Coordinates of C-alpha atoms (C1' of nucleotides) in Angstrom, one line a residue:
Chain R
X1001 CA -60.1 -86.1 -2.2
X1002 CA -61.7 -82.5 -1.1
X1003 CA -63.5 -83.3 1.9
X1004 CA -66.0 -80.2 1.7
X1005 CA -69.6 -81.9 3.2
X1006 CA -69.1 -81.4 6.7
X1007 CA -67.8 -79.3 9.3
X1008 CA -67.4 -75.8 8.3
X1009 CA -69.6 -73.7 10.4
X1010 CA -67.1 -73.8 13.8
X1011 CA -64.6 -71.8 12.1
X1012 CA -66.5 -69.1 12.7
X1013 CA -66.9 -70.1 16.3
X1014 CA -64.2 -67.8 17.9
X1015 CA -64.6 -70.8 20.2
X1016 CA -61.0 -71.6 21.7
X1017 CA -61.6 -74.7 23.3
X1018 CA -58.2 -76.7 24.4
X1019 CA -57.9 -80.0 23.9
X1020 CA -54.9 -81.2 26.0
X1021 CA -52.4 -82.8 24.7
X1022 CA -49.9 -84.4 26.0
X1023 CA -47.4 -86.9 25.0
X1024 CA -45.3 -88.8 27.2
X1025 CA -43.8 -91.7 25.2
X1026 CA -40.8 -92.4 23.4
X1027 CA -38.5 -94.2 25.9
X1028 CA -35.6 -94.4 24.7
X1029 CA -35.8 -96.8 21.2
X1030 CA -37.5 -94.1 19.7
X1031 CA -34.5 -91.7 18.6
X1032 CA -36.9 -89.6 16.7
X1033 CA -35.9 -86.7 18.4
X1034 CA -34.3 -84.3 15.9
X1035 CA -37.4 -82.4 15.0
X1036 CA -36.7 -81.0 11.6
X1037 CA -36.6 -77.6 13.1
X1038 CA -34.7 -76.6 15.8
X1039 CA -33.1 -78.1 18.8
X1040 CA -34.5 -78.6 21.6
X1041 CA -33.9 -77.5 25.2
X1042 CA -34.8 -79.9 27.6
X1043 CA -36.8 -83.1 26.7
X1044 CA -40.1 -83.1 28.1
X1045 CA -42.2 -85.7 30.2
X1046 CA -45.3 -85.0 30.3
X1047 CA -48.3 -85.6 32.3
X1048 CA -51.3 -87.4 32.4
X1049 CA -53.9 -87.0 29.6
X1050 CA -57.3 -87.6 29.3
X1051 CA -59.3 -88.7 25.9
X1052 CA -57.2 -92.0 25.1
X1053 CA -59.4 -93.9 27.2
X1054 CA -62.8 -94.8 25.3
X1055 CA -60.8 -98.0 23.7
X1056 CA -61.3 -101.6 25.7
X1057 CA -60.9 -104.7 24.0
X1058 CA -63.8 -105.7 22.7
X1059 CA -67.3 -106.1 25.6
X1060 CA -64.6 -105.3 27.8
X1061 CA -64.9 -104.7 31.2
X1062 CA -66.9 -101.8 32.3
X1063 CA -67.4 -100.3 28.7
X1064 CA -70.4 -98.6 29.9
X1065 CA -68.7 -96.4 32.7
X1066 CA -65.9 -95.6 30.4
X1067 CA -63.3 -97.0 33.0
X1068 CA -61.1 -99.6 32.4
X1069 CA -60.2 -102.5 34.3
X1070 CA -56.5 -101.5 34.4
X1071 CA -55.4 -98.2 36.0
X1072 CA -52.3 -97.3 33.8
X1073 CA -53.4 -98.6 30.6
X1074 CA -54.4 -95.7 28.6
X1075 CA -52.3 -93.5 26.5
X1076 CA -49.5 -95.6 28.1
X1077 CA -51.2 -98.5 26.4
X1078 CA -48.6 -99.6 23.3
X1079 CA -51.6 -100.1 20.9
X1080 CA -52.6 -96.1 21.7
X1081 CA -49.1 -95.5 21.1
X1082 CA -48.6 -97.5 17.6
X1083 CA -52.1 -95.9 16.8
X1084 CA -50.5 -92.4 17.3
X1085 CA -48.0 -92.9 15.5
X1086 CA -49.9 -94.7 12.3
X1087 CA -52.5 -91.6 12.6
X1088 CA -49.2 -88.8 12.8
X1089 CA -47.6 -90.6 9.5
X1090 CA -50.9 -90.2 7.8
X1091 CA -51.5 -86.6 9.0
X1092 CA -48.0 -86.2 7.5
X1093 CA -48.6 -88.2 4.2
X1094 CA -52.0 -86.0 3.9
X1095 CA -50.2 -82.7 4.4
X1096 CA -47.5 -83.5 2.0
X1097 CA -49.8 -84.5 -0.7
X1098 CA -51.9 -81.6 0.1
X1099 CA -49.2 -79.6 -0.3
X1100 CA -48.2 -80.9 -3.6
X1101 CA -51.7 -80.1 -4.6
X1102 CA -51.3 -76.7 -4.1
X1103 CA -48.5 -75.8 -6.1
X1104 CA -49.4 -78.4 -9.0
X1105 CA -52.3 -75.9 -9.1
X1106 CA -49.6 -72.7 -9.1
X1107 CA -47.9 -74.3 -11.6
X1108 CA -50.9 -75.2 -13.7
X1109 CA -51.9 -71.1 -13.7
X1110 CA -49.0 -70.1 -15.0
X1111 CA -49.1 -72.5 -17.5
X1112 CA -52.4 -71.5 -18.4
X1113 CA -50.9 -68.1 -18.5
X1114 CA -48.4 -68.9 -21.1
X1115 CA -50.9 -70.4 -22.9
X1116 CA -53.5 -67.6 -23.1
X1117 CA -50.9 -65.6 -24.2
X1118 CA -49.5 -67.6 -26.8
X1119 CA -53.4 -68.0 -28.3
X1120 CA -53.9 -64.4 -27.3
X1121 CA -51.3 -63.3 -29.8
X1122 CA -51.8 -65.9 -32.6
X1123 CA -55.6 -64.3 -32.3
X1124 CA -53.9 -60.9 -33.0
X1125 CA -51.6 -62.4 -36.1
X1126 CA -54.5 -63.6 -37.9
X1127 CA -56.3 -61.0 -37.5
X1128 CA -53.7 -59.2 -38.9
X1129 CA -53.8 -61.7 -41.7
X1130 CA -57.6 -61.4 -42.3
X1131 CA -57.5 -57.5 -42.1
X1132 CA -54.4 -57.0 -45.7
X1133 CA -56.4 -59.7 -47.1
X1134 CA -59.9 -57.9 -46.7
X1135 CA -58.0 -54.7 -47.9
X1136 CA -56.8 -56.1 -50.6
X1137 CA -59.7 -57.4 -51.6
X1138 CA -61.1 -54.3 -51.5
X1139 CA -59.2 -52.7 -54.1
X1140 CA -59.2 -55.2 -56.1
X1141 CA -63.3 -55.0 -55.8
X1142 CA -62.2 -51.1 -56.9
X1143 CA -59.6 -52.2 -59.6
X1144 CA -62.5 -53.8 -61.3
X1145 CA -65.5 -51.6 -60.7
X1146 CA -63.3 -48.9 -62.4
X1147 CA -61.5 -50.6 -64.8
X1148 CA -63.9 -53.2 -66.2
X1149 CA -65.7 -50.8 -68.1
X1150 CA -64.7 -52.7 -71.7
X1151 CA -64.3 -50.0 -74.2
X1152 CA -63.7 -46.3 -72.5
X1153 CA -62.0 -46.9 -69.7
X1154 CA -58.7 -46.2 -69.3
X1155 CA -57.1 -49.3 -68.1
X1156 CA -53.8 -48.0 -66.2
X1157 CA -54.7 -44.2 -66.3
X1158 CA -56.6 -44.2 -62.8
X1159 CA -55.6 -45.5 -59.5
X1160 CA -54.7 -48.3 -58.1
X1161 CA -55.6 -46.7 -55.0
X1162 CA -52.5 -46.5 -53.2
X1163 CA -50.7 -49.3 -52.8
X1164 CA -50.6 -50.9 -50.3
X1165 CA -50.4 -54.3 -49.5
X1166 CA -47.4 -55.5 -47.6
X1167 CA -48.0 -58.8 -46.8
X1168 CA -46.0 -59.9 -44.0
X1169 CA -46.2 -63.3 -43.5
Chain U
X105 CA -45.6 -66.2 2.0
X106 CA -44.3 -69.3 0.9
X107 CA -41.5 -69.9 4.1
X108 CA -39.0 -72.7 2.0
X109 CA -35.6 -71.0 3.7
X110 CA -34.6 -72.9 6.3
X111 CA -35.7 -76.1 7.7
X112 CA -36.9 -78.8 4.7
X113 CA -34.5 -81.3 5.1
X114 CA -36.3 -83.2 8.2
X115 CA -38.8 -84.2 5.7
X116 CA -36.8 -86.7 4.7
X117 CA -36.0 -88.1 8.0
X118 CA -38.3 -90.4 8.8
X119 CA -37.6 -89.1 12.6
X120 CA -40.7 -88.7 15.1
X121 CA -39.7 -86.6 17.6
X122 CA -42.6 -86.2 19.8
X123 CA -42.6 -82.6 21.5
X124 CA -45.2 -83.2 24.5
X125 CA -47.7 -81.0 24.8
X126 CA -50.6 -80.2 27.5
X127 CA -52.4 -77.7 28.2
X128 CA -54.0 -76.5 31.6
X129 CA -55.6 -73.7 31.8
X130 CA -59.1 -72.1 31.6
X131 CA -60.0 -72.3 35.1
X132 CA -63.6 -71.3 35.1
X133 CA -63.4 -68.0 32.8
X134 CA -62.1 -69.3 29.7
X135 CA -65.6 -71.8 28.8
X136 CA -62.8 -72.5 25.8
X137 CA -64.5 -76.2 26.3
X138 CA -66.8 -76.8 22.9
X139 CA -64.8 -78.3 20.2
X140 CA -65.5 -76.7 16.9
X141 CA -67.1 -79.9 16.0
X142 CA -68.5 -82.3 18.3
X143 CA -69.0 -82.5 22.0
X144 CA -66.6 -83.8 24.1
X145 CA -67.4 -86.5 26.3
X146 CA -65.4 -85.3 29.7
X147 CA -63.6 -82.4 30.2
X148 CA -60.5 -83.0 31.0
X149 CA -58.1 -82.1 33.4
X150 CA -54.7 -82.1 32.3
X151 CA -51.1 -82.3 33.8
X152 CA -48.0 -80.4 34.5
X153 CA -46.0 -79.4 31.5
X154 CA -42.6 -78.2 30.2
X155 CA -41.4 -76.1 27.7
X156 CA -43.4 -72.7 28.5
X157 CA -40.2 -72.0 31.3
X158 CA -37.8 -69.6 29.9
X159 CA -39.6 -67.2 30.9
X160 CA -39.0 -64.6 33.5
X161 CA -39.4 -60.5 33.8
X162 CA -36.2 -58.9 32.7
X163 CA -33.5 -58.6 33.9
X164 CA -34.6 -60.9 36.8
X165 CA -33.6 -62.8 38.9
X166 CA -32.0 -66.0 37.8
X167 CA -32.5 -66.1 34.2
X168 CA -29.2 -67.6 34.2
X169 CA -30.5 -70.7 35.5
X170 CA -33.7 -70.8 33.9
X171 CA -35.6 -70.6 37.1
X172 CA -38.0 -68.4 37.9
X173 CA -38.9 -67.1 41.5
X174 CA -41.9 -67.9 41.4
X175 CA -42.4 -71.4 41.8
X176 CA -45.9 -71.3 40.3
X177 CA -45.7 -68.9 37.5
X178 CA -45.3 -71.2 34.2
X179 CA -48.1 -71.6 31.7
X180 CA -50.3 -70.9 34.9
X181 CA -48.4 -67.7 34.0
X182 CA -51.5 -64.9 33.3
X183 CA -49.1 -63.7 30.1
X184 CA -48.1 -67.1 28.9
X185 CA -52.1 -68.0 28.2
X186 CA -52.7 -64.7 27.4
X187 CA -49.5 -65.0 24.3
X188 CA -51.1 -68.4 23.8
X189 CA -54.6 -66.8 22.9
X190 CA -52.6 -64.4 20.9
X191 CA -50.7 -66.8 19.2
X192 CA -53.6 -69.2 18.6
X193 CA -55.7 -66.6 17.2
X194 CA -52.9 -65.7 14.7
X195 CA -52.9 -69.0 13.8
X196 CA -56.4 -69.1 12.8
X197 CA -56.3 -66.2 11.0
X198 CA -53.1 -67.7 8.9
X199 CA -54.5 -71.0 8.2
X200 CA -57.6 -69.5 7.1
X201 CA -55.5 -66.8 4.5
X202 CA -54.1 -69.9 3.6
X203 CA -57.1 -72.0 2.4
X204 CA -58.3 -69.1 0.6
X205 CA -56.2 -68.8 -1.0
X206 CA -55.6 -71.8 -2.5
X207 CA -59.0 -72.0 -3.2
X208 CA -58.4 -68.5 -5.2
X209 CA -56.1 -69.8 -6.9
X210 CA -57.5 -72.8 -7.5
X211 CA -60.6 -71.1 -9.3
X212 CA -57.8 -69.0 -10.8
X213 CA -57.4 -72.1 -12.8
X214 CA -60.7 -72.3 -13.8
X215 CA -61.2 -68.9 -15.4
X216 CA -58.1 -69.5 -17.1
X217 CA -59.5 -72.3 -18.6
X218 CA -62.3 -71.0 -19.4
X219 CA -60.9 -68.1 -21.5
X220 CA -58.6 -70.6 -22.9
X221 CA -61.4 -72.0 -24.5
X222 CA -62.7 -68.8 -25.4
X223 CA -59.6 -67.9 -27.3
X224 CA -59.5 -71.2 -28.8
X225 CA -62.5 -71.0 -30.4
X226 CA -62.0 -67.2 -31.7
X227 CA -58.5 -69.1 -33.5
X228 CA -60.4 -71.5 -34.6
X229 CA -63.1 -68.7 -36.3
X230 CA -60.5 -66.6 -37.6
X231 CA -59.0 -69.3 -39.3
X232 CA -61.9 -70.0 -41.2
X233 CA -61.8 -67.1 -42.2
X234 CA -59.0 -66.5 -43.4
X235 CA -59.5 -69.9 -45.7
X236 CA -62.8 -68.7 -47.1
X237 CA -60.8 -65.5 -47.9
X238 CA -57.8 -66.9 -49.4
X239 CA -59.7 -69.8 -51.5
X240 CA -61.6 -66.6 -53.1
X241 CA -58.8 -64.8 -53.5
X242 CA -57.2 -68.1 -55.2
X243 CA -60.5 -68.4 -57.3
X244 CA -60.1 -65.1 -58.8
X245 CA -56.8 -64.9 -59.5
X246 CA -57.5 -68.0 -61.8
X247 CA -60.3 -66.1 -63.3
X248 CA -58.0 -63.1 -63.6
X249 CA -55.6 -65.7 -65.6
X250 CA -58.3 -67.2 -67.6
X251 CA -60.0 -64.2 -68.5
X252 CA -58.7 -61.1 -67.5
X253 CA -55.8 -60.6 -70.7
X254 CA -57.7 -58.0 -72.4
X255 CA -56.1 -56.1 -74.6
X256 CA -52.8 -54.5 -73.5
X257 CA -51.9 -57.6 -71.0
X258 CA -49.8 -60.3 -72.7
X259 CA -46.2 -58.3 -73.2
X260 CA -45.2 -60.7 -75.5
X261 CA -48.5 -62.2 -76.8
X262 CA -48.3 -65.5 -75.2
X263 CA -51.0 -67.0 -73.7
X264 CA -51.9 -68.6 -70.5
X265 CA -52.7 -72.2 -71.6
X266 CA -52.0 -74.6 -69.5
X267 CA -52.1 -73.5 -66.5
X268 CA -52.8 -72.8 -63.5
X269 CA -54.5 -74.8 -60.8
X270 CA -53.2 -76.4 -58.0
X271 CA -54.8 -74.5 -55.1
X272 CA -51.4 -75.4 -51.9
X273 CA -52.1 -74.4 -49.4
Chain N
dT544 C1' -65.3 -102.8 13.2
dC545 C1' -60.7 -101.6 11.9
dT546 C1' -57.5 -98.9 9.2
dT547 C1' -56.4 -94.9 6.7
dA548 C1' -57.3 -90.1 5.2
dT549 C1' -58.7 -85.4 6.4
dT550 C1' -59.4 -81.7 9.1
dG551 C1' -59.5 -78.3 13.1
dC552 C1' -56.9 -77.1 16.8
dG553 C1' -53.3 -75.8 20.0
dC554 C1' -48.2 -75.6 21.0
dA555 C1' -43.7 -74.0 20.2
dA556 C1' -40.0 -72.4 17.3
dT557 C1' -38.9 -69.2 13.7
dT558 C1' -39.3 -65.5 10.9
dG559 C1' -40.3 -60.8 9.6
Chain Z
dC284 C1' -42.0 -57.3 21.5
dC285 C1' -45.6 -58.7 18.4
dA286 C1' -47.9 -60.9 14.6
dA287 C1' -47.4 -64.4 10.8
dT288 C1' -45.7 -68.9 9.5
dT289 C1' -44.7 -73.4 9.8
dG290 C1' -43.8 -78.3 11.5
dC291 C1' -45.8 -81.3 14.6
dG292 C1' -48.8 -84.2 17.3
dC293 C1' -53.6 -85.1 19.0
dA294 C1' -58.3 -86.3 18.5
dA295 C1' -62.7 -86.4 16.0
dT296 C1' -64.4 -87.7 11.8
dA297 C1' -65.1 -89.2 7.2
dA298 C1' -63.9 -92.8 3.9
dG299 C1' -63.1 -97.2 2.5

DNA sequence: TCTTATTGCGCAATTG
DNA sequence: CCAATTGCGCAATAAG
């Protein structure tokens, strides 16, 4: 998958070229004619076309000019045709996964969204955690510098700082 | 974006369809010929066509019918090519949007990942943390118990004993 | 070399 | 009416 080593650079050929197409088949066993859009108006026939031809058997006959023995054996040919239409359900096989692709990758940020906020906010609860702790430790660091003077010191009589520790957890 | 109202279901139909399609124009103006990506053997010449007929002025004359006066006005039409160009550009400019942004949001999914990690390894800190911190505070409680009854402590004059270890958590 | 998978492109129908 | 999208088929390539 990803197909990035190659052709790039002609998309920013404001070329326009044309290619022709054309399409003239489907007689009358191929009933694929509802195209998953809309209806359509007239059916078509089409004309002649042009880059089907490059495909003789095999040292065929006049490979070399690039004309074929047989006159009307081109895109009419019914190995074009099966070709065509192997090539069209792989474009569409391609697409569709390509597709998929796509929003698996959607899906998979807002995943990744949840997540970072679920560690983003456990990040603030223990810090939370850490800070009472550290604060209580703190007094109690006071509690004893002030108190654990053995004989003077007045064991209750200061402050216990003011209170404070809540711990929520 | 995202265009999912409206026609999905043909997906599933395993129809073909086959819309023709040609294309003749580019007399001598339009050097449209290079292919983004390789070179084209011939150039071709193509044939008649069909859809690119409902087309006519306004209110003109016999719109009814579908026919236009002129007999030679169809995709040979100055405006059809010229919406053609339009349309293909558009097109281009879509498809490209399009990629991108996939590919935004693909590396979307990176960053995410990468913060994940962050934040993961920040939890993963502050935890410690927090165990060092409570294991001392655990420690000195103990010491507290073991030591720490003074004088005025011991309400009723019992002592610790046994006591008193067990770190749980 | 053949078959399948991808990709760029143009067309036409729709949508906004 | 125009631009943006989208499904589709074609042909050239890349992959296998």
């Amino acid at each position: 998958m990803s197909r990035p080593p190659k052709q790039n650079p002609p998309t920013t050929q404001p070329n326009g070229v044309s290619v022709i197409q054309s399409q003239a088949r489907a007689p009358a066993a191929t009933p694929r004619v509802s195209a998953p859009q809309q209806q359509q108006p007239q059916q078509q026939q089409q004309a002649p076309q042009l880059v089907p031809a490059p495909r003789s058997a095999a040292g065929g006959t006049a490979t070399s000019t690039g004309r074929m023995k047989k006159p009307s054996a081109d895109k009419d040919s019914d190995e074009y045709r099966q070709r065509r239409e192997r090539n069209n359900l792989a474009v569409k096989k391609s697409r569709m996964r390509s597709k998929q692709k796509a929003q698996d990758t959607q899906q998979r940020v807002n995943e990744l969204k949840e997540e970072n906020e679920r560690l983003e906010a456990k990040i603030k609860l223990l810090s939370k955690e850490l800070s009472v702790l550290k604060d209580l430790f703190l007094e109690h660091a006071h509690n004893l510098a002030d108190n654990v003077q053995p004989a003077g010191a007045a064991p209750d009589g200061a402050s216990p700082a003011a209170g404070a520790n809540s711990h929520g957890q």
